[in-house]
Tab-separated table of N, CA and C in Angstrom:
chain	number	residue	atom	x	y	z
X	1	MET	N	36.461	-38.300	-46.575
X	1	MET	CA	36.518	-36.865	-46.497
X	1	MET	C	35.359	-36.321	-45.661
X	2	LEU	N	34.167	-36.848	-45.916
X	2	LEU	CA	32.985	-36.406	-45.194
X	2	LEU	C	33.058	-36.816	-43.727
X	3	SER	N	33.562	-38.025	-43.444
X	3	SER	CA	33.648	-38.482	-42.054
X	3	SER	C	34.650	-37.651	-41.251
X	4	ALA	N	35.699	-37.129	-41.890
X	4	ALA	CA	36.667	-36.263	-41.200
X	4	ALA	C	35.995	-34.961	-40.795
X	5	ARG	N	35.159	-34.420	-41.673
X	5	ARG	CA	34.439	-33.186	-41.350
X	5	ARG	C	33.439	-33.414	-40.220
X	6	ILE	N	32.809	-34.556	-40.222
X	6	ILE	CA	31.851	-34.872	-39.155
X	6	ILE	C	32.578	-35.001	-37.819
X	7	ARG	N	33.741	-35.644	-37.827
X	7	ARG	CA	34.521	-35.776	-36.580
X	7	ARG	C	34.963	-34.411	-36.055
X	8	ILE	N	35.413	-33.548	-36.956
X	8	ILE	CA	35.830	-32.207	-36.539
X	8	ILE	C	34.644	-31.435	-35.979
X	9	ALA	N	33.487	-31.527	-36.640
X	9	ALA	CA	32.292	-30.835	-36.163
X	9	ALA	C	31.854	-31.387	-34.807
X	10	ALA	N	31.961	-32.690	-34.609
X	10	ALA	CA	31.591	-33.302	-33.332
X	10	ALA	C	32.527	-32.827	-32.224
X	11	ARG	N	33.804	-32.736	-32.529
X	11	ARG	CA	34.768	-32.250	-31.524
X	11	ARG	C	34.504	-30.796	-31.158
X	12	LEU	N	34.229	-29.970	-32.158
X	12	LEU	CA	33.921	-28.565	-31.877
X	12	LEU	C	32.644	-28.440	-31.050
X	13	LEU	N	31.672	-29.262	-31.345
X	13	LEU	CA	30.423	-29.255	-30.583
X	13	LEU	C	30.681	-29.673	-29.136
X	14	ALA	N	31.546	-30.664	-28.917
X	14	ALA	CA	31.880	-31.113	-27.560
X	14	ALA	C	32.606	-30.014	-26.788
X	15	VAL	N	33.535	-29.336	-27.449
X	15	VAL	CA	34.252	-28.236	-26.795
X	15	VAL	C	33.282	-27.115	-26.442
X	16	ALA	N	32.376	-26.769	-27.343
X	16	ALA	CA	31.393	-25.720	-27.078
X	16	ALA	C	30.477	-26.101	-25.923
X	17	ALA	N	30.081	-27.362	-25.845
X	17	ALA	CA	29.218	-27.817	-24.754
X	17	ALA	C	29.952	-27.739	-23.413
X	18	LEU	N	31.219	-28.137	-23.386
X	18	LEU	CA	31.994	-28.035	-22.147
X	18	LEU	C	32.192	-26.585	-21.732
X	19	ALA	N	32.430	-25.717	-22.701
X	19	ALA	CA	32.591	-24.290	-22.397
X	19	ALA	C	31.301	-23.711	-21.827
X	20	ALA	N	30.167	-24.129	-22.356
X	20	ALA	CA	28.878	-23.646	-21.858
X	20	ALA	C	28.621	-24.124	-20.437
X	21	LEU	N	29.035	-25.350	-20.122
X	21	LEU	CA	28.837	-25.878	-18.769
X	21	LEU	C	29.679	-25.143	-17.729
X	22	THR	N	30.878	-24.710	-18.113
X	22	THR	CA	31.763	-24.057	-17.144
X	22	THR	C	31.665	-22.540	-17.184
X	23	ALA	N	30.843	-21.983	-18.032
X	23	ALA	CA	30.748	-20.529	-18.170
X	23	ALA	C	30.283	-19.862	-16.884
X	24	GLY	N	29.436	-20.475	-16.122
X	24	GLY	CA	28.938	-19.881	-14.890
X	24	GLY	C	29.894	-20.005	-13.722
X	25	CYS	N	30.991	-20.712	-13.887
X	25	CYS	CA	31.955	-20.928	-12.802
X	25	CYS	C	32.902	-19.762	-12.623
X	26	PHE	N	33.034	-18.921	-13.605
X	26	PHE	CA	33.989	-17.821	-13.537
X	26	PHE	C	33.418	-16.668	-12.741
X	27	GLN	N	34.217	-16.153	-11.824
X	27	GLN	CA	33.836	-14.964	-11.078
X	27	GLN	C	35.069	-14.088	-10.949
X	28	PRO	N	34.982	-12.824	-11.327
X	28	PRO	CA	36.139	-11.941	-11.215
X	28	PRO	C	36.619	-11.859	-9.764
X	29	MET	N	37.919	-11.790	-9.583
X	29	MET	CA	38.523	-11.826	-8.257
X	29	MET	C	38.051	-10.688	-7.358
X	30	TYR	N	37.968	-9.485	-7.887
X	30	TYR	CA	37.606	-8.324	-7.075
X	30	TYR	C	36.125	-7.976	-7.149
X	31	ALA	N	35.299	-8.871	-7.663
X	31	ALA	CA	33.869	-8.600	-7.808
X	31	ALA	C	33.166	-8.566	-6.451
X	32	GLU	N	32.085	-7.804	-6.384
X	32	GLU	CA	31.241	-7.778	-5.198
X	32	GLU	C	30.515	-9.113	-5.093
X	33	ARG	N	30.309	-9.579	-3.886
X	33	ARG	CA	29.606	-10.853	-3.682
X	33	ARG	C	28.145	-10.587	-3.357
X	34	ASN	N	27.278	-11.447	-3.865
X	34	ASN	CA	25.844	-11.308	-3.633
X	34	ASN	C	25.340	-12.212	-2.514
X	35	ASP	N	26.194	-13.088	-1.992
X	35	ASP	CA	25.736	-14.041	-0.982
X	35	ASP	C	25.922	-13.538	0.454
X	36	GLY	N	26.323	-12.291	0.619
X	36	GLY	CA	26.459	-11.723	1.962
X	36	GLY	C	27.837	-11.889	2.582
X	37	THR	N	28.706	-12.699	1.995
X	37	THR	CA	30.065	-12.846	2.519
X	37	THR	C	30.910	-11.674	2.035
X	38	PRO	N	31.919	-11.299	2.821
X	38	PRO	CA	32.739	-10.163	2.399
X	38	PRO	C	33.523	-10.489	1.131
X	39	GLY	N	33.632	-9.501	0.259
X	39	GLY	CA	34.400	-9.664	-0.963
X	39	GLY	C	35.890	-9.503	-0.683
X	40	LEU	N	36.671	-9.702	-1.712
X	40	LEU	CA	38.123	-9.612	-1.564
X	40	LEU	C	38.550	-8.229	-1.095
X	41	ARG	N	37.926	-7.204	-1.594
X	41	ARG	CA	38.283	-5.823	-1.200
X	41	ARG	C	38.122	-5.635	0.307
X	42	GLU	N	37.022	-6.108	0.880
X	42	GLU	CA	36.789	-5.971	2.319
X	42	GLU	C	37.798	-6.805	3.114
X	43	LYS	N	38.138	-7.983	2.612
X	43	LYS	CA	39.115	-8.828	3.305
X	43	LYS	C	40.492	-8.184	3.309
X	44	LEU	N	40.880	-7.602	2.184
X	44	LEU	CA	42.182	-6.931	2.121
X	44	LEU	C	42.217	-5.696	3.017
X	45	MET	N	41.079	-5.025	3.167
X	45	MET	CA	41.035	-3.840	4.031
X	45	MET	C	41.158	-4.206	5.509
X	46	GLY	N	40.987	-5.478	5.847
X	46	GLY	CA	41.129	-5.933	7.225
X	46	GLY	C	42.549	-6.332	7.593
X	47	VAL	N	43.512	-6.101	6.713
X	47	VAL	CA	44.909	-6.443	6.999
X	47	VAL	C	45.591	-5.240	7.646
X	48	GLU	N	46.097	-5.440	8.848
X	48	GLU	CA	46.818	-4.388	9.577
X	48	GLU	C	48.278	-4.394	9.129
X	49	LEU	N	48.842	-3.211	8.928
X	49	LEU	CA	50.235	-3.074	8.500
X	49	LEU	C	51.040	-2.346	9.573
X	50	PRO	N	51.632	-3.075	10.515
X	50	PRO	CA	52.455	-2.391	11.522
X	50	PRO	C	53.727	-1.846	10.866
X	51	PRO	N	54.345	-0.831	11.472
X	51	PRO	CA	55.591	-0.292	10.908
X	51	PRO	C	56.666	-1.381	10.813
X	52	ILE	N	57.477	-1.294	9.772
X	52	ILE	CA	58.568	-2.245	9.569
X	52	ILE	C	59.751	-1.786	10.410
X	53	SER	N	60.292	-2.667	11.195
X	53	SER	CA	61.350	-2.330	12.148
X	53	SER	C	62.706	-2.232	11.447
X	54	LYS	N	63.230	-1.016	11.378
X	54	LYS	CA	64.565	-0.733	10.847
X	54	LYS	C	65.137	0.431	11.656
X	55	PRO	N	66.462	0.560	11.717
X	55	PRO	CA	67.064	1.673	12.476
X	55	PRO	C	66.585	3.029	11.957
X	56	ASN	N	66.258	3.926	12.890
X	56	ASN	CA	65.771	5.252	12.520
X	56	ASN	C	66.795	5.989	11.669
X	57	ALA	N	66.290	6.785	10.721
X	57	ALA	CA	67.083	7.641	9.837
X	57	ALA	C	68.024	6.863	8.932
X	58	SER	N	67.807	5.573	8.776
X	58	SER	CA	68.641	4.785	7.865
X	58	SER	C	67.968	4.719	6.499
X	59	ARG	N	68.751	4.376	5.480
X	59	ARG	CA	68.203	4.218	4.137
X	59	ARG	C	67.166	3.099	4.125
X	60	GLU	N	67.417	2.027	4.883
X	60	GLU	CA	66.464	0.914	4.933
X	60	GLU	C	65.158	1.317	5.619
X	61	ALA	N	65.217	2.241	6.573
X	61	ALA	CA	63.985	2.714	7.211
X	61	ALA	C	63.104	3.422	6.183
X	62	ARG	N	63.718	4.226	5.304
X	62	ARG	CA	62.957	4.905	4.261
X	62	ARG	C	62.354	3.890	3.290
X	63	VAL	N	63.116	2.849	2.946
X	63	VAL	CA	62.606	1.807	2.053
X	63	VAL	C	61.448	1.064	2.740
X	64	GLY	N	61.566	0.813	4.041
X	64	GLY	CA	60.495	0.162	4.786
X	64	GLY	C	59.214	0.975	4.771
X	65	VAL	N	59.342	2.283	4.929
X	65	VAL	CA	58.165	3.158	4.863
X	65	VAL	C	57.571	3.128	3.461
X	66	GLU	N	58.428	3.102	2.444
X	66	GLU	CA	57.945	3.054	1.059
X	66	GLU	C	57.192	1.751	0.785
X	67	ILE	N	57.719	0.626	1.274
X	67	ILE	CA	57.029	-0.663	1.101
X	67	ILE	C	55.678	-0.626	1.807
X	68	ARG	N	55.675	-0.141	3.039
X	68	ARG	CA	54.428	-0.088	3.827
X	68	ARG	C	53.397	0.824	3.158
X	69	ASN	N	53.827	1.996	2.673
X	69	ASN	CA	52.901	2.913	2.006
X	69	ASN	C	52.345	2.309	0.716
X	70	ALA	N	53.203	1.639	-0.063
X	70	ALA	CA	52.737	1.012	-1.298
X	70	ALA	C	51.745	-0.105	-0.985
X	71	LEU	N	52.014	-0.882	0.065
X	71	LEU	CA	51.077	-1.937	0.471
X	71	LEU	C	49.748	-1.341	0.925
X	72	ALA	N	49.802	-0.274	1.722
X	72	ALA	CA	48.568	0.352	2.197
X	72	ALA	C	47.729	0.840	1.019
X	73	PHE	N	48.369	1.433	0.036
X	73	PHE	CA	47.617	1.917	-1.120
X	73	PHE	C	47.005	0.754	-1.896
X	74	LYS	N	47.759	-0.332	-2.063
X	74	LYS	CA	47.254	-1.478	-2.821
X	74	LYS	C	46.154	-2.234	-2.056
X	75	LEU	N	46.261	-2.285	-0.728
X	75	LEU	CA	45.257	-2.999	0.068
X	75	LEU	C	44.017	-2.157	0.322
X	76	TYR	N	44.213	-0.879	0.658
X	76	TYR	CA	43.094	-0.034	1.071
X	76	TYR	C	42.609	0.905	-0.030
X	77	GLY	N	43.442	1.205	-1.007
X	77	GLY	CA	43.081	2.193	-2.018
X	77	GLY	C	43.096	3.575	-1.410
X	78	SER	N	42.062	4.333	-1.666
X	78	SER	CA	42.004	5.687	-1.120
X	78	SER	C	41.369	5.711	0.267
X	79	ALA	N	40.831	4.609	0.699
X	79	ALA	CA	40.196	4.538	2.020
X	79	ALA	C	41.207	4.057	3.055
X	80	THR	N	40.820	4.122	4.302
X	80	THR	CA	41.651	3.555	5.360
X	80	THR	C	41.192	2.134	5.618
X	81	GLY	N	41.992	1.395	6.325
X	81	GLY	CA	41.655	0.007	6.613
X	81	GLY	C	40.461	-0.119	7.533
X	82	MET	N	39.889	-1.305	7.568
X	82	MET	CA	38.774	-1.619	8.450
X	82	MET	C	39.334	-2.191	9.747
X	83	PRO	N	38.505	-2.515	10.722
X	83	PRO	CA	39.026	-3.166	11.928
X	83	PRO	C	39.826	-4.408	11.528
X	84	PRO	N	41.029	-4.565	12.082
X	84	PRO	CA	41.918	-5.634	11.598
X	84	PRO	C	41.432	-7.039	11.924
X	85	THR	N	41.515	-7.886	10.912
X	85	THR	CA	41.270	-9.315	11.086
X	85	THR	C	42.584	-10.084	10.984
X	86	HIS	N	43.564	-9.480	10.307
X	86	HIS	CA	44.870	-10.090	10.116
X	86	HIS	C	45.951	-9.019	10.291
X	87	ARG	N	47.146	-9.461	10.634
X	87	ARG	CA	48.304	-8.554	10.750
X	87	ARG	C	49.396	-9.077	9.812
X	88	LEU	N	50.017	-8.170	9.068
X	88	LEU	CA	51.066	-8.543	8.123
X	88	LEU	C	52.408	-8.048	8.649
X	89	ASP	N	53.274	-8.990	9.028
X	89	ASP	CA	54.626	-8.658	9.479
X	89	ASP	C	55.585	-8.848	8.320
X	90	ILE	N	56.462	-7.861	8.124
X	90	ILE	CA	57.405	-7.890	7.008
X	90	ILE	C	58.821	-7.655	7.527
X	91	ARG	N	59.751	-8.447	7.002
X	91	ARG	CA	61.180	-8.239	7.228
X	91	ARG	C	61.837	-8.198	5.858
X	92	PHE	N	62.890	-7.388	5.700
X	92	PHE	CA	63.558	-7.340	4.408
X	92	PHE	C	65.014	-6.920	4.563
X	93	THR	N	65.783	-7.234	3.550
X	93	THR	CA	67.166	-6.771	3.444
X	93	THR	C	67.354	-6.186	2.049
X	94	THR	N	68.290	-5.266	1.937
X	94	THR	CA	68.598	-4.668	0.646
X	94	THR	C	70.042	-4.975	0.272
X	95	SER	N	70.311	-4.919	-1.010
X	95	SER	CA	71.676	-5.120	-1.499
X	95	SER	C	71.883	-4.280	-2.754
X	96	ARG	N	73.129	-3.916	-2.987
X	96	ARG	CA	73.498	-3.186	-4.208
X	96	ARG	C	74.714	-3.858	-4.806
X	97	SER	N	74.715	-3.958	-6.124
X	97	SER	CA	75.877	-4.520	-6.810
X	97	SER	C	76.144	-3.728	-8.085
X	98	SER	N	77.418	-3.512	-8.368
X	98	SER	CA	77.820	-2.774	-9.568
X	98	SER	C	77.780	-3.697	-10.774
X	99	LEU	N	77.189	-3.211	-11.840
X	99	LEU	CA	77.124	-3.981	-13.076
X	99	LEU	C	78.228	-3.558	-14.040
X	100	ILE	N	78.379	-2.255	-14.206
X	100	ILE	CA	79.372	-1.716	-15.124
X	100	ILE	C	80.189	-0.669	-14.377
X	101	VAL	N	81.519	-0.764	-14.479
X	101	VAL	CA	82.414	0.196	-13.842
X	101	VAL	C	83.187	0.919	-14.932
X	102	SER	N	83.247	2.238	-14.836
X	102	SER	CA	83.967	3.046	-15.816
X	102	SER	C	85.467	2.825	-15.668
X	103	THR	N	86.142	2.586	-16.768
X	103	THR	CA	87.596	2.410	-16.720
X	103	THR	C	88.308	3.735	-16.496
X	104	ALA	N	87.681	4.845	-16.864
X	104	ALA	CA	88.306	6.160	-16.708
X	104	ALA	C	88.273	6.631	-15.260
X	105	THR	N	87.124	6.443	-14.580
X	105	THR	CA	86.977	6.978	-13.220
X	105	THR	C	87.023	5.908	-12.149
X	106	GLY	N	86.785	4.663	-12.517
X	106	GLY	CA	86.718	3.586	-11.524
X	106	GLY	C	85.413	3.565	-10.745
X	107	LEU	N	84.458	4.388	-11.156
X	107	LEU	CA	83.153	4.454	-10.491
X	107	LEU	C	82.123	3.650	-11.282
X	108	PRO	N	81.132	3.110	-10.591
X	108	PRO	CA	80.086	2.358	-11.315
X	108	PRO	C	79.237	3.291	-12.165
X	109	THR	N	78.853	2.818	-13.338
X	109	THR	CA	77.941	3.577	-14.196
X	109	THR	C	76.566	2.924	-14.246
X	110	SER	N	76.491	1.678	-13.814
X	110	SER	CA	75.216	0.970	-13.764
X	110	SER	C	75.247	0.017	-12.574
X	111	GLU	N	74.163	0.008	-11.798
X	111	GLU	CA	74.086	-0.845	-10.613
X	111	GLU	C	72.741	-1.558	-10.544
X	112	ASN	N	72.707	-2.586	-9.736
X	112	ASN	CA	71.477	-3.314	-9.419
X	112	ASN	C	71.158	-3.076	-7.951
X	113	LEU	N	69.893	-2.844	-7.658
X	113	LEU	CA	69.433	-2.758	-6.276
X	113	LEU	C	68.505	-3.937	-6.042
X	114	GLY	N	68.699	-4.633	-4.953
X	114	GLY	CA	67.870	-5.783	-4.642
X	114	GLY	C	67.209	-5.653	-3.283
X	115	ILE	N	65.985	-6.119	-3.198
X	115	ILE	CA	65.270	-6.225	-1.930
X	115	ILE	C	64.791	-7.659	-1.811
X	116	ASP	N	65.128	-8.311	-0.712
X	116	ASP	CA	64.636	-9.642	-0.388
X	116	ASP	C	63.731	-9.494	0.832
X	117	ALA	N	62.463	-9.865	0.690
X	117	ALA	CA	61.487	-9.659	1.755
X	117	ALA	C	60.852	-10.982	2.177
X	118	GLN	N	60.601	-11.100	3.476
X	118	GLN	CA	59.842	-12.217	4.034
X	118	GLN	C	58.605	-11.615	4.695
X	119	TYR	N	57.462	-12.256	4.515
X	119	TYR	CA	56.231	-11.746	5.103
X	119	TYR	C	55.493	-12.879	5.804
X	120	ASN	N	54.687	-12.480	6.785
X	120	ASN	CA	53.932	-13.432	7.584
X	120	ASN	C	52.569	-12.807	7.882
X	121	LEU	N	51.501	-13.444	7.418
X	121	LEU	CA	50.144	-12.976	7.686
X	121	LEU	C	49.605	-13.751	8.875
X	122	ILE	N	49.212	-13.028	9.914
X	122	ILE	CA	48.779	-13.640	11.166
X	122	ILE	C	47.309	-13.310	11.401
X	123	ASP	N	46.528	-14.326	11.729
X	123	ASP	CA	45.120	-14.146	12.082
X	123	ASP	C	45.079	-13.510	13.466
X	124	VAL	N	44.466	-12.338	13.574
X	124	VAL	CA	44.439	-11.600	14.840
X	124	VAL	C	43.661	-12.357	15.906
X	125	ALA	N	42.572	-13.016	15.535
X	125	ALA	CA	41.727	-13.702	16.509
X	125	ALA	C	42.446	-14.876	17.167
X	126	THR	N	43.198	-15.638	16.405
X	126	THR	CA	43.843	-16.830	16.947
X	126	THR	C	45.334	-16.646	17.214
X	127	GLY	N	45.941	-15.642	16.586
X	127	GLY	CA	47.379	-15.448	16.727
X	127	GLY	C	48.210	-16.415	15.908
X	128	LYS	N	47.551	-17.179	15.053
X	128	LYS	CA	48.262	-18.175	14.245
X	128	LYS	C	48.643	-17.599	12.886
X	129	SER	N	49.766	-18.060	12.397
X	129	SER	CA	50.232	-17.677	11.070
X	129	SER	C	49.415	-18.423	10.022
X	130	VAL	N	48.855	-17.696	9.047
X	130	VAL	CA	48.050	-18.326	8.008
X	130	VAL	C	48.752	-18.326	6.653
X	131	VAL	N	49.634	-17.378	6.419
X	131	VAL	CA	50.396	-17.323	5.168
X	131	VAL	C	51.793	-16.817	5.481
X	132	THR	N	52.792	-17.540	5.032
X	132	THR	CA	54.168	-17.051	5.097
X	132	THR	C	54.761	-17.174	3.705
X	133	GLY	N	55.688	-16.317	3.410
X	133	GLY	CA	56.307	-16.392	2.096
X	133	GLY	C	57.452	-15.418	1.993
X	134	SER	N	58.089	-15.453	0.858
X	134	SER	CA	59.169	-14.516	0.584
X	134	SER	C	59.059	-14.070	-0.860
X	135	THR	N	59.594	-12.909	-1.123
X	135	THR	CA	59.595	-12.359	-2.467
X	135	THR	C	60.854	-11.527	-2.628
X	136	PHE	N	61.145	-11.172	-3.848
X	136	PHE	CA	62.333	-10.362	-4.092
X	136	PHE	C	62.079	-9.429	-5.261
X	137	SER	N	62.927	-8.427	-5.359
X	137	SER	CA	62.883	-7.498	-6.467
X	137	SER	C	64.306	-7.100	-6.809
X	138	ARG	N	64.611	-7.041	-8.073
X	138	ARG	CA	65.903	-6.579	-8.563
X	138	ARG	C	65.642	-5.526	-9.629
X	139	VAL	N	66.136	-4.332	-9.430
X	139	VAL	CA	65.989	-3.267	-10.415
X	139	VAL	C	67.369	-2.693	-10.713
X	140	SER	N	67.565	-2.324	-11.945
X	140	SER	CA	68.838	-1.719	-12.329
X	140	SER	C	68.632	-0.228	-12.551
X	141	TYR	N	69.704	0.498	-12.416
X	141	TYR	CA	69.653	1.937	-12.634
X	141	TYR	C	71.022	2.399	-13.105
X	142	ASP	N	71.014	3.493	-13.858
X	142	ASP	CA	72.246	4.076	-14.369
X	142	ASP	C	72.711	5.177	-13.439
X	143	MET	N	74.007	5.244	-13.262
X	143	MET	CA	74.603	6.280	-12.421
X	143	MET	C	75.192	7.335	-13.353
X	144	PRO	N	74.703	8.575	-13.293
X	144	PRO	CA	75.262	9.612	-14.157
X	144	PRO	C	76.704	9.929	-13.758
X	145	GLY	N	77.334	10.833	-14.465
X	145	GLY	CA	78.748	11.166	-14.258
X	145	GLY	C	79.162	11.336	-12.811
X	146	SER	N	80.454	11.213	-12.563
X	146	SER	CA	80.980	11.213	-11.201
X	146	SER	C	80.803	12.545	-10.488
X	147	TYR	N	80.567	13.634	-11.209
X	147	TYR	CA	80.420	14.944	-10.579
X	147	TYR	C	78.963	15.325	-10.305
X	148	GLN	N	78.049	14.436	-10.593
X	148	GLN	CA	76.631	14.726	-10.408
X	148	GLN	C	76.107	13.955	-9.193
X	149	ARG	N	76.485	14.409	-8.015
X	149	ARG	CA	76.133	13.679	-6.784
X	149	ARG	C	74.634	13.602	-6.569
X	150	PHE	N	73.917	14.710	-6.789
X	150	PHE	CA	72.473	14.691	-6.575
X	150	PHE	C	71.804	13.695	-7.521
X	151	SER	N	72.240	13.669	-8.765
X	151	SER	CA	71.656	12.749	-9.742
X	151	SER	C	71.908	11.300	-9.341
X	152	ARG	N	73.090	11.025	-8.812
X	152	ARG	CA	73.403	9.668	-8.368
X	152	ARG	C	72.502	9.272	-7.194
X	153	THR	N	72.346	10.179	-6.240
X	153	THR	CA	71.496	9.911	-5.080
X	153	THR	C	70.053	9.706	-5.510
X	154	ARG	N	69.593	10.513	-6.449
X	154	ARG	CA	68.214	10.410	-6.925
X	154	ARG	C	67.992	9.098	-7.694
X	155	ALA	N	68.992	8.665	-8.440
X	155	ALA	CA	68.877	7.403	-9.178
X	155	ALA	C	68.711	6.235	-8.206
X	156	VAL	N	69.474	6.255	-7.110
X	156	VAL	CA	69.357	5.189	-6.106
X	156	VAL	C	67.973	5.225	-5.462
X	157	ARG	N	67.516	6.417	-5.126
X	157	ARG	CA	66.208	6.539	-4.478
X	157	ARG	C	65.076	6.083	-5.397
X	158	ASP	N	65.137	6.450	-6.668
X	158	ASP	CA	64.111	5.999	-7.615
X	158	ASP	C	64.123	4.479	-7.738
X	159	ALA	N	65.313	3.882	-7.750
X	159	ALA	CA	65.408	2.424	-7.829
X	159	ALA	C	64.811	1.787	-6.574
X	160	GLU	N	65.073	2.372	-5.415
X	160	GLU	CA	64.494	1.854	-4.170
X	160	GLU	C	62.972	1.925	-4.212
X	161	ASP	N	62.439	3.026	-4.717
X	161	ASP	CA	60.986	3.185	-4.806
X	161	ASP	C	60.371	2.166	-5.760
X	162	ARG	N	61.021	1.931	-6.906
X	162	ARG	CA	60.503	0.945	-7.859
X	162	ARG	C	60.548	-0.463	-7.271
X	163	ALA	N	61.643	-0.781	-6.583
X	163	ALA	CA	61.765	-2.116	-5.980
X	163	ALA	C	60.740	-2.295	-4.863
X	164	ALA	N	60.532	-1.262	-4.036
X	164	ALA	CA	59.550	-1.344	-2.953
X	164	ALA	C	58.147	-1.547	-3.514
X	165	ASN	N	57.833	-0.873	-4.597
X	165	ASN	CA	56.519	-1.023	-5.223
X	165	ASN	C	56.341	-2.439	-5.774
X	166	GLU	N	57.393	-2.996	-6.322
X	166	GLU	CA	57.318	-4.368	-6.837
X	166	GLU	C	57.125	-5.376	-5.700
X	167	ILE	N	57.809	-5.158	-4.576
X	167	ILE	CA	57.630	-6.023	-3.403
X	167	ILE	C	56.172	-5.944	-2.936
X	168	ALA	N	55.636	-4.728	-2.842
X	168	ALA	CA	54.248	-4.552	-2.405
X	168	ALA	C	53.278	-5.236	-3.371
X	169	GLU	N	53.538	-5.144	-4.653
X	169	GLU	CA	52.677	-5.792	-5.653
X	169	GLU	C	52.708	-7.308	-5.493
X	170	ASN	N	53.895	-7.874	-5.292
X	170	ASN	CA	54.021	-9.321	-5.120
X	170	ASN	C	53.287	-9.808	-3.871
X	171	ILE	N	53.426	-9.082	-2.769
X	171	ILE	CA	52.762	-9.474	-1.526
X	171	ILE	C	51.245	-9.333	-1.665
X	172	THR	N	50.790	-8.257	-2.279
X	172	THR	CA	49.351	-8.052	-2.466
X	172	THR	C	48.744	-9.164	-3.314
X	173	THR	N	49.446	-9.565	-4.357
X	173	THR	CA	48.957	-10.645	-5.202
X	173	THR	C	48.835	-11.943	-4.417
X	174	ARG	N	49.817	-12.220	-3.578
X	174	ARG	CA	49.788	-13.447	-2.762
X	174	ARG	C	48.649	-13.403	-1.746
X	175	LEU	N	48.432	-12.240	-1.109
X	175	LEU	CA	47.336	-12.102	-0.152
X	175	LEU	C	45.983	-12.238	-0.839
X	176	ALA	N	45.853	-11.656	-2.025
X	176	ALA	CA	44.594	-11.773	-2.773
X	176	ALA	C	44.323	-13.230	-3.105
X	177	SER	N	45.355	-13.959	-3.466
X	177	SER	CA	45.191	-15.388	-3.745
X	177	SER	C	44.739	-16.144	-2.500
X	178	PHE	N	45.342	-15.817	-1.362
X	178	PHE	CA	44.949	-16.484	-0.109
X	178	PHE	C	43.498	-16.183	0.236
X	179	PHE	N	43.103	-14.924	0.195
X	179	PHE	CA	41.742	-14.564	0.588
X	179	PHE	C	40.699	-15.064	-0.409
X	180	THR	N	41.080	-15.270	-1.661
X	180	THR	CA	40.143	-15.768	-2.664
X	180	THR	C	40.016	-17.281	-2.608
X	181	ALA	N	41.162	-17.961	-2.618
X	181	ALA	CA	41.158	-19.433	-2.691
X	181	ALA	C	41.303	-20.092	-1.326
X	182	GLY	N	41.780	-19.348	-0.336
X	182	GLY	CA	41.950	-19.931	0.996
X	182	GLY	C	43.220	-20.742	1.162
X	183	THR	N	44.103	-20.664	0.181
X	183	THR	CA	45.369	-21.402	0.290
X	183	THR	C	46.537	-20.506	-0.015
């Protein structure tokens, strides 16, 4: 009985010693650096966001602007970007699918909106691609009655805005990982 308690105490002591050894290794991702190298915030502010190419006055053009604006806010915050060190090129497609169709009217009452995006981060100095990836977002929304056209249009637009924000969040997270870990 006593030897079991000693073994448990020894194991707890070993875990505590290992935790103490690695305690200084942790550094918050967005923390300021004291060694003179730029922090993550400064690196993200060096990402240039060119306009996303979509046909003018199309629904996808509005979604592209929404994605770009959400990315700019997440990368730069309330400030503007710094001189660009990297350029982020984005391509995307959207899709809509009906989930529930009313038997009385034959119109959808619930739909899914999807955005599939591909992004490419290019080092401005060398012109080489440093990060490529893809992400997606699927959001559902309810369509009010068949006679409420404005409400239906607004529901689609809100879903597009939520999906665009999710795409921007996914890309920002991936860029933060690249600038922090280098991979």
